[in-house]
Coordinates of C-alpha atoms and ligand atoms in Angstrom, one line a residue:
M61 CA 37.9 120.9 87.6
K62 CA 40.9 119.5 85.8
R63 CA 43.9 118.7 87.9
S64 CA 47.2 120.6 87.7
T65 CA 50.4 119.0 88.2
V66 CA 52.7 120.6 90.5
K67 CA 55.3 121.1 87.9
E68 CA 52.6 122.9 85.7
L69 CA 51.7 125.3 88.4
F70 CA 55.6 126.1 89.2
A71 CA 55.9 126.7 85.4
S72 CA 52.9 129.0 85.1
T73 CA 52.9 132.6 85.8
A74 CA 49.3 132.9 86.4
Q75 CA 48.6 133.9 90.1
E76 CA 45.6 134.3 92.2
Q77 CA 43.8 131.4 90.2
K78 CA 41.7 128.5 91.4
V79 CA 43.6 124.9 90.9
L80 CA 43.2 121.5 91.8
V81 CA 46.0 119.5 92.9
K82 CA 46.5 115.9 94.0
G83 CA 49.4 114.1 95.6
W84 CA 51.3 112.6 98.8
V85 CA 52.4 114.7 101.9
R86 CA 55.8 114.9 102.6
N87 CA 56.0 116.9 105.5
R88 CA 53.7 118.8 107.8
R89 CA 54.6 121.7 110.1
G90 CA 52.6 124.7 111.4
S91 CA 51.0 126.4 114.3
K92 CA 47.8 125.6 116.1
N93 CA 45.5 127.7 113.4
V94 CA 47.6 126.9 110.2
A95 CA 49.2 123.7 108.9
F96 CA 51.9 123.9 106.0
V97 CA 51.6 120.7 104.1
A98 CA 54.4 119.9 101.5
L99 CA 52.7 118.2 98.6
N100 CA 54.7 116.0 96.1
D101 CA 53.1 114.4 92.9
G102 CA 56.4 113.1 91.2
T103 CA 56.2 115.6 88.4
T104 CA 59.2 117.5 90.0
L105 CA 61.6 117.6 92.6
Q106 CA 59.7 120.5 94.3
N107 CA 57.1 120.2 96.9
L108 CA 54.0 122.5 96.6
Q109 CA 53.2 124.1 99.8
I110 CA 49.4 124.1 100.9
V111 CA 48.2 126.4 103.5
V112 CA 45.6 124.8 105.4
D113 CA 43.4 126.6 107.9
F114 CA 42.1 124.6 110.8
A115 CA 39.0 126.7 111.1
L116 CA 37.9 125.7 107.5
M117 CA 38.7 122.1 107.8
G118 CA 37.5 120.4 110.9
E119 CA 39.4 118.6 113.3
D120 CA 39.0 115.1 111.5
T121 CA 40.4 116.2 108.3
M122 CA 43.3 117.8 110.0
N123 CA 44.1 114.9 112.0
N124 CA 44.2 112.8 109.1
I125 CA 46.7 115.0 107.2
T126 CA 50.0 113.1 108.2
V127 CA 53.2 112.3 106.1
G128 CA 52.5 109.7 103.4
C129 CA 49.0 110.4 102.9
S130 CA 47.3 111.2 99.8
I131 CA 45.5 114.4 99.5
S132 CA 43.3 116.3 96.8
V133 CA 43.4 120.3 97.2
E134 CA 41.2 122.8 95.6
G135 CA 42.4 126.4 96.4
I136 CA 44.0 129.6 95.3
L137 CA 47.5 129.6 93.8
K138 CA 49.3 132.5 95.3
A139 CA 52.9 134.1 95.3
S140 CA 54.1 132.6 98.9
A141 CA 54.8 135.2 101.5
G142 CA 57.3 132.6 103.3
S143 CA 60.9 131.9 102.4
G144 CA 61.9 128.6 100.6
Q145 CA 59.1 128.5 98.1
S146 CA 57.9 130.9 95.2
M147 CA 54.2 129.8 95.4
E148 CA 51.6 128.0 97.6
V149 CA 47.9 126.9 97.4
V150 CA 45.8 128.1 100.2
A151 CA 43.3 125.5 100.7
E152 CA 39.5 125.9 100.1
K153 CA 38.6 122.3 100.1
L154 CA 41.0 119.4 100.9
E155 CA 39.9 115.8 101.0
V156 CA 42.4 112.9 102.4
L157 CA 42.1 110.2 99.8
G158 CA 44.3 107.5 101.4
L159 CA 45.4 107.6 105.1
A160 CA 48.7 106.7 106.1
D161 CA 49.3 105.5 109.7
A162 CA 51.9 108.0 110.9
E163 CA 53.5 105.2 113.3
K164 CA 54.1 102.7 110.6
Y165 CA 55.0 104.6 107.7
P166 CA 58.4 103.9 106.8
L167 CA 59.5 106.9 105.3
Q168 CA 59.8 109.7 108.0
P169 CA 60.8 113.1 106.8
K170 CA 64.5 112.5 107.5
K171 CA 67.7 111.3 105.5
H172 CA 67.1 107.6 104.9
S173 CA 70.2 105.3 104.0
L174 CA 70.2 103.9 100.6
E175 CA 70.3 100.5 101.8
F176 CA 67.0 101.1 103.9
L177 CA 65.5 102.4 100.6
R178 CA 66.5 99.3 98.9
E179 CA 64.7 97.1 101.4
N180 CA 61.7 99.5 100.9
A181 CA 61.9 99.8 97.3
H182 CA 58.1 99.6 97.0
L183 CA 58.0 103.0 98.5
R184 CA 61.5 104.5 97.4
F185 CA 59.7 106.3 94.5
R186 CA 58.4 108.7 97.1
T187 CA 61.8 110.1 98.1
N188 CA 63.7 113.0 96.4
T189 CA 66.4 111.1 95.5
F190 CA 64.5 108.2 93.7
G191 CA 62.1 110.3 92.3
A192 CA 65.2 112.5 90.7
I193 CA 66.5 109.1 89.4
T194 CA 63.3 107.8 88.0
R195 CA 62.7 111.2 86.1
I196 CA 66.5 110.9 84.5
R197 CA 66.0 107.6 83.6
H198 CA 62.7 108.2 81.9
A199 CA 64.7 111.2 80.0
M200 CA 67.7 109.1 79.1
I201 CA 65.4 106.3 77.8
F202 CA 63.8 109.1 75.4
A203 CA 67.3 110.6 74.5
I204 CA 68.4 107.1 73.3
H205 CA 65.4 106.7 71.1
S206 CA 65.5 110.3 69.7
F207 CA 69.3 109.8 69.1
F208 CA 68.7 106.7 66.9
N209 CA 65.4 108.0 65.3
E210 CA 67.1 111.0 64.3
R211 CA 69.8 109.3 62.5
G212 CA 67.6 106.8 60.5
F213 CA 67.8 103.9 62.6
Y214 CA 64.9 101.2 63.0
N215 CA 64.2 99.7 66.6
I216 CA 64.2 96.1 66.7
H217 CA 62.5 94.1 69.5
T218 CA 64.9 91.0 69.7
P219 CA 63.5 87.9 71.5
I220 CA 64.2 87.5 75.1
V221 CA 63.7 83.6 75.1
T222 CA 66.3 82.1 72.9
A223 CA 68.2 79.1 72.5
S224 CA 71.7 80.7 72.0
D225 CA 74.5 82.1 74.2
A226 CA 75.5 85.1 72.2
E227 CA 78.5 86.0 74.2
G228 CA 79.4 82.5 74.8
A229 CA 80.3 82.8 78.5
G230 CA 77.5 80.3 79.5
E231 CA 76.0 82.8 82.2
M232 CA 72.4 82.0 81.4
F233 CA 69.2 81.5 83.3
Q234 CA 67.4 78.7 81.8
V235 CA 63.7 78.7 80.6
T236 CA 61.7 75.6 81.1
T237 CA 58.1 74.2 82.2
F238 CA 59.6 71.0 83.5
D239 CA 58.8 69.8 86.8
L240 CA 62.2 69.9 88.5
D241 CA 61.3 67.0 90.4
H242 CA 60.3 64.7 87.6
L243 CA 62.6 65.3 84.6
P244 CA 62.1 63.5 81.5
R245 CA 65.0 61.2 80.6
T246 CA 66.3 59.9 77.3
E247 CA 67.1 56.1 77.0
S248 CA 70.6 56.9 77.6
G249 CA 69.4 59.0 80.7
E250 CA 69.9 62.5 79.7
I251 CA 67.3 65.2 80.0
N252 CA 65.0 64.9 77.2
Y253 CA 64.6 68.6 76.1
K254 CA 62.5 67.6 73.3
L255 CA 59.7 67.3 75.5
D256 CA 60.1 70.8 77.1
F257 CA 57.8 73.5 75.9
F258 CA 60.2 74.8 73.2
G259 CA 61.2 71.4 72.3
R260 CA 64.8 72.3 73.1
K261 CA 66.9 73.9 75.9
T262 CA 66.1 77.6 76.1
N263 CA 67.4 80.5 78.4
L264 CA 66.7 84.0 78.7
T265 CA 68.8 86.2 76.4
V266 CA 72.3 87.5 77.2
S267 CA 72.3 89.9 74.3
G268 CA 70.0 90.9 71.3
Q269 CA 73.3 91.2 69.2
L270 CA 72.8 88.1 66.7
E271 CA 69.3 88.9 66.0
A272 CA 69.9 92.6 65.3
E273 CA 72.7 91.6 62.9
L274 CA 70.2 89.8 61.0
A275 CA 68.0 92.8 60.7
A276 CA 71.0 95.1 60.1
L277 CA 71.9 92.8 56.8
A278 CA 68.6 94.1 55.4
M279 CA 67.7 97.4 57.1
G280 CA 71.0 99.0 57.2
S281 CA 71.0 100.6 60.8
V282 CA 69.1 98.9 63.6
Y283 CA 69.2 98.8 67.3
T284 CA 67.5 96.9 70.1
F285 CA 67.0 98.3 73.7
G286 CA 65.6 95.4 75.8
P287 CA 66.0 93.5 78.9
T288 CA 69.1 91.3 79.2
F289 CA 69.8 88.6 81.6
R290 CA 73.2 87.3 83.1
A291 CA 73.4 84.5 85.7
E292 CA 76.9 85.5 86.5
N293 CA 77.4 85.5 90.3
S294 CA 79.1 88.8 90.7
N295 CA 77.8 90.7 93.8
T296 CA 79.2 94.2 92.8
T297 CA 77.9 97.7 92.5
R298 CA 78.1 97.3 88.8
H299 CA 76.6 94.1 88.1
L300 CA 72.7 93.1 87.9
A301 CA 71.2 89.8 86.6
E302 CA 68.7 91.8 84.9
F303 CA 69.6 94.9 83.0
W304 CA 68.7 96.9 80.0
M305 CA 70.9 97.0 77.0
I306 CA 70.8 99.3 73.8
E307 CA 72.7 97.3 70.9
P308 CA 72.9 99.3 67.7
E309 CA 74.1 97.4 64.5
V310 CA 75.0 99.0 61.3
A311 CA 76.0 97.5 58.0
F312 CA 78.9 98.8 56.2
N313 CA 80.4 100.4 59.3
D314 CA 83.9 99.6 60.4
L315 CA 85.4 99.7 63.5
N316 CA 86.1 103.5 63.3
D317 CA 82.6 104.2 62.4
N318 CA 81.6 102.0 65.3
M319 CA 83.3 104.4 67.8
D320 CA 82.4 107.6 66.2
L321 CA 78.8 106.3 66.5
A322 CA 79.4 105.5 70.1
E323 CA 80.9 108.5 71.2
S324 CA 78.4 110.8 69.6
M325 CA 75.5 108.7 71.2
L326 CA 77.1 109.0 74.8
K327 CA 77.6 112.8 74.3
Y328 CA 74.4 113.3 73.0
V329 CA 72.5 111.8 76.0
I330 CA 74.7 113.5 78.4
R331 CA 74.0 116.8 76.8
Y332 CA 70.3 115.9 77.0
A333 CA 70.5 115.4 80.6
L334 CA 72.2 118.7 81.2
D335 CA 69.5 120.6 78.9
H336 CA 66.5 118.7 80.5
C337 CA 67.0 117.5 84.1
M338 CA 69.2 120.3 85.6
E339 CA 66.9 120.5 88.7
D340 CA 67.3 116.7 89.5
L341 CA 71.1 116.9 88.6
E342 CA 71.8 119.7 90.9
F343 CA 69.9 117.8 93.6
L344 CA 71.9 114.8 92.9
S345 CA 75.2 116.8 92.9
K346 CA 74.5 118.3 96.2
R347 CA 73.6 114.8 97.8
L348 CA 76.7 113.7 96.2
Q349 CA 79.0 116.4 97.6
E350 CA 77.5 115.6 101.1
E351 CA 78.6 112.2 100.8
E352 CA 82.1 112.9 99.4
Q353 CA 82.8 115.2 102.4
S354 CA 83.6 112.0 104.3
K355 CA 86.3 111.1 101.6
K356 CA 90.1 112.1 101.7
A357 CA 90.5 115.2 99.2
E358 CA 92.6 113.0 96.7
D359 CA 89.7 110.3 96.6
R360 CA 86.8 112.8 95.8
S361 CA 85.4 112.7 92.3
M362 CA 84.5 115.7 90.2
E363 CA 81.4 117.6 90.9
L364 CA 78.7 115.9 89.0
I365 CA 77.5 118.6 86.6
E366 CA 81.1 119.4 85.7
K367 CA 82.1 115.8 85.2
L368 CA 79.0 115.6 82.7
Q369 CA 80.0 118.5 80.9
F370 CA 83.4 117.7 80.8
V371 CA 82.6 114.4 79.1
A372 CA 80.4 115.9 76.5
D373 CA 82.7 118.4 75.5
N374 CA 86.0 116.4 75.0
D375 CA 87.3 113.9 72.7
F376 CA 87.4 110.2 74.3
V377 CA 91.0 108.8 74.0
R378 CA 91.4 105.7 71.6
L379 CA 94.0 103.3 72.3
P380 CA 94.9 99.6 71.3
Y381 CA 94.8 97.0 74.1
T382 CA 98.7 96.5 73.7
E383 CA 99.5 100.0 74.4
A384 CA 97.3 100.0 77.2
I385 CA 99.1 96.9 78.6
D386 CA 102.5 98.8 78.6
I387 CA 101.0 101.7 80.4
L388 CA 99.6 99.3 83.1
K389 CA 102.7 97.3 83.1
N390 CA 104.6 100.4 84.1
S391 CA 102.2 101.9 86.4
K392 CA 102.9 102.6 90.2
P393 CA 100.1 100.6 91.3
N394 CA 101.3 97.3 89.3
K395 CA 105.1 98.1 90.4
N396 CA 103.8 98.5 94.1
K397 CA 101.7 95.5 93.8
K398 CA 98.5 97.6 94.4
F399 CA 96.3 96.0 91.9
D400 CA 94.7 93.0 93.0
Y401 CA 95.2 91.4 89.5
L402 CA 98.8 92.3 88.7
I403 CA 99.5 92.9 84.8
E404 CA 102.2 90.8 84.0
E405 CA 102.2 89.8 80.4
W406 CA 100.3 90.7 77.1
G407 CA 96.9 88.6 76.9
A408 CA 95.8 89.4 80.4
D409 CA 92.1 90.4 80.7
L410 CA 91.5 93.5 82.3
Q411 CA 89.8 94.2 85.5
S412 CA 87.8 97.2 86.5
E413 CA 90.7 98.3 88.8
H414 CA 92.7 98.7 85.6
E415 CA 90.1 100.2 83.4
R416 CA 89.7 102.8 86.0
Y417 CA 93.2 103.4 86.4
L418 CA 93.5 104.1 82.7
V419 CA 90.6 106.5 82.8
E420 CA 90.8 108.2 86.3
K421 CA 94.7 108.3 86.5
H422 CA 96.4 108.1 83.5
F423 CA 94.1 109.8 80.9
K424 CA 91.7 111.5 82.9
K425 CA 89.1 111.2 80.3
P426 CA 87.1 108.5 78.6
V427 CA 88.8 105.8 77.0
I428 CA 88.1 103.7 73.9
L429 CA 90.3 100.4 74.0
I430 CA 90.5 98.5 70.8
D431 CA 92.1 95.7 69.3
Y432 CA 92.0 93.2 72.1
P433 CA 93.6 89.8 72.1
A434 CA 91.1 87.3 70.5
A435 CA 91.2 84.7 73.3
I436 CA 89.6 87.0 75.6
K437 CA 86.8 88.3 73.5
A438 CA 83.5 86.6 71.9
F439 CA 83.5 84.6 68.8
Y440 CA 81.8 86.9 66.6
M441 CA 84.8 89.7 66.7
R442 CA 86.8 90.3 63.6
M443 CA 90.1 89.0 63.3
N444 CA 93.0 91.5 62.4
E445 CA 95.5 91.0 60.1
D446 CA 98.1 90.0 63.0
G447 CA 95.9 87.0 63.7
K448 CA 96.1 87.4 67.5
T449 CA 93.9 90.5 68.1
V450 CA 90.2 91.3 67.1
R451 CA 88.4 94.4 66.2
A452 CA 86.9 94.9 69.5
M453 CA 86.0 98.1 71.4
D454 CA 85.4 98.7 75.0
I455 CA 84.6 102.4 76.2
L456 CA 85.6 103.0 79.7
F457 CA 84.2 105.7 81.8
P458 CA 85.3 107.7 85.0
G459 CA 84.0 105.8 88.2
I460 CA 82.3 103.0 86.0
G461 CA 84.9 101.0 84.0
E462 CA 83.3 99.5 81.0
I463 CA 80.2 101.2 79.8
V464 CA 80.1 99.9 76.2
G465 CA 81.2 96.8 74.8
G466 CA 81.3 96.3 70.9
S467 CA 83.2 95.4 67.7
Q468 CA 83.4 95.2 64.1
R469 CA 82.2 91.8 63.1
E470 CA 83.5 88.9 61.5
E471 CA 81.6 88.9 58.1
R472 CA 83.9 86.3 56.3
L473 CA 82.3 82.9 56.3
E474 CA 85.4 80.7 56.6
V475 CA 87.2 82.9 59.2
L476 CA 84.1 82.7 61.4
L477 CA 83.5 79.0 61.0
E478 CA 87.0 78.4 62.2
K479 CA 87.0 80.7 64.9
M480 CA 83.6 78.7 66.1
K481 CA 85.3 75.4 65.8
A482 CA 87.9 76.4 68.0
M483 CA 85.6 78.0 70.6
H484 CA 83.3 74.7 70.4
I485 CA 80.2 76.7 69.2
P486 CA 78.1 74.4 67.4
E487 CA 77.7 75.4 63.9
E488 CA 74.5 73.4 63.5
E489 CA 72.5 75.6 65.9
M490 CA 73.8 78.6 64.3
W491 CA 72.9 77.9 61.1
W492 CA 70.8 81.1 60.7
F493 CA 73.4 83.5 61.8
L494 CA 75.7 81.8 59.4
D495 CA 73.4 82.3 56.6
T496 CA 74.0 86.2 56.8
R497 CA 77.5 85.2 56.0
R498 CA 76.7 82.9 53.1
F499 CA 74.2 85.3 51.4
G500 CA 75.2 89.0 51.0
S501 CA 77.7 89.1 53.7
V502 CA 79.2 92.8 54.1
P503 CA 81.1 94.3 56.8
H504 CA 79.2 95.6 59.5
S505 CA 79.8 96.5 63.3
G506 CA 77.9 97.2 66.6
Y507 CA 77.9 97.6 70.3
G508 CA 76.1 97.4 73.6
L509 CA 75.8 100.1 76.1
G510 CA 74.5 99.0 79.5
F511 CA 71.8 101.3 80.3
E512 CA 72.3 101.0 84.1
R513 CA 76.0 101.7 84.0
L514 CA 74.9 104.8 81.8
M515 CA 72.4 105.9 84.7
L516 CA 75.2 105.6 87.1
F517 CA 77.5 107.8 85.4
V518 CA 74.5 110.4 84.8
T519 CA 73.2 110.4 88.2
G520 CA 76.6 109.9 90.0
M521 CA 75.0 107.0 92.1
G522 CA 77.6 104.4 93.5
N523 CA 75.4 101.4 93.3
I524 CA 73.7 100.0 90.5
R525 CA 71.0 98.9 92.4
D526 CA 70.0 102.5 92.8
V527 CA 69.5 103.4 89.1
I528 CA 66.7 100.6 88.6
P529 CA 63.5 100.5 90.3
F530 CA 63.6 96.8 91.1
P531 CA 67.1 95.3 91.0
R532 CA 67.6 91.5 90.4
A533 CA 70.9 90.5 91.6
P534 CA 72.0 86.9 93.4
K535 CA 69.7 86.3 96.1
Q536 CA 67.5 89.2 95.4
A537 CA 64.3 89.2 93.6
E538 CA 61.9 91.0 96.3
F539 CA 59.2 93.3 94.7
Ligands
LIG605 O1 80.3 93.7 76.8 P1 78.9 93.0 76.8 O2 78.8 91.4 77.3 O3 78.5 93.0 75.3 C1 77.7 92.3 74.4 O4 76.8 91.8 75.2 C2 77.5 92.5 73.1 N1 76.8 91.5 72.5 C3 77.2 94.0 72.7 C4 77.2 94.2 71.3 O5 78.1 94.1 70.6 N2 75.9 94.3 70.5 O6 78.0 93.8 77.3 C5 77.6 95.4 77.1 C6 77.6 96.3 78.1 C7 78.9 96.4 79.1 O7 79.7 97.3 78.4 C8 77.9 96.9 80.3 O8 77.8 98.2 80.3 C9 76.7 96.2 80.2 O9 76.7 95.8 79.1 N3 76.5 95.1 81.0 C10 76.0 94.8 82.2 N4 75.2 95.8 82.9 C11 74.9 95.6 84.2 N5 74.9 94.4 84.7 C12 75.6 93.3 83.9 N6 75.7 92.0 84.7 C13 76.0 93.5 82.7 N7 76.9 93.1 81.9 C14 77.1 93.7 80.8
LIG606 MG1 82.2 93.6 77.7

């Protein structure tokens, strides 16, 4: 007999038919004669109730059905007489596939803290919360690929091991096969990277952008969706050392086209979640509301589904950095010295407290900030006529701060070379990047969406370590 998933059974209208289901026991209750077993197989939030008759199964089997064990059940699918579920399976045959020592199993049928679940990340897929997040994560990946596919973009795999530091921030994990206790040295005493595996110093990529640009300047519209590594020592709820980034790059697009693309992508994937993940979103919304109960009324955030709908239906604000600085300078938290970093003058880098003030308090909408000071942005951004600002764009979201960072690219060889010199970026190592400006250069633009930041927004979770299965952060690489 073919196994049915729990999701299929809840979706079917056929009743009184024989079915085979397999999964893990989430809960068990009952009386002397019958046990009601809640079975979950990961396909839906809902558990399937299995009714097990003691007389039919024998004592051993009955004793072995404990929370956490895995079972295979053949039985009759029926409308349920009990409250709380529409259907149940009355077991005719039941086999315990894998025992679970009830005393030792970490996930008891009660509410566990997210911290506890992080320490038990190997088992947290078996909880309602993490099951819901995992299904939504999959749906978002799929939606992103659909969005770009429908628009004629090509997906490009950019390298994970590279020799460049695209963002110029120097926050890289080095890749080497050297024995660190016996480093080969040159005559002058420096480490001799010529003898390393790749014959040069290499690191894990901080961005696929530079390679995506090469592809865009031939293929038109491309995007990467890959693992990204940053060795920034930021132990925050929004940073990971290993995260996933979506980076589209489009030839002939200017900054306005770039903003349009990013805004429509974000709305598309949020709508996709609303259309395809409602059951899981409703569960997460309830969970969030329970958590919010402990907060003061004015600190509570908008209900999750309402918030997603709001963002999907409303235009984002588009605002130059210079205007944002004026708003921030004159804001209450700045005047009352409530910001950790006070905004005093033009040129200041914005912290997440400033970004969130603009989005959550001032505009109450997502904001796209553009035209940042050149000095606080990466080398590849296109210089504006004013000679001080670049065609950058950061998209700021409520509860998150920066979710997207991008720009129109500097396509003029001379201007780019000058900029690289000023920022001490070695020209000879970037010859391949510069060749695109030497041969058939065109205006082009792109951006990077942090996939886990998107996941934070869509699920309403508060910590980025709870929206990726196995988080990598400072001092954390278990599992
Ligand atoms: O703003 P960033 O650094 O931009 C780039 O890497 C560009 N090369 C993108 C491009 O134009 N193609 O990073 C882009 C996004 C951020 O807005 C944020 O959402 C996410 O990546 N991000 C992180 N997410 C989790 N943990 C971290 N440590 C992150 N650093 C950046
Ligand atoms: Mg950025």
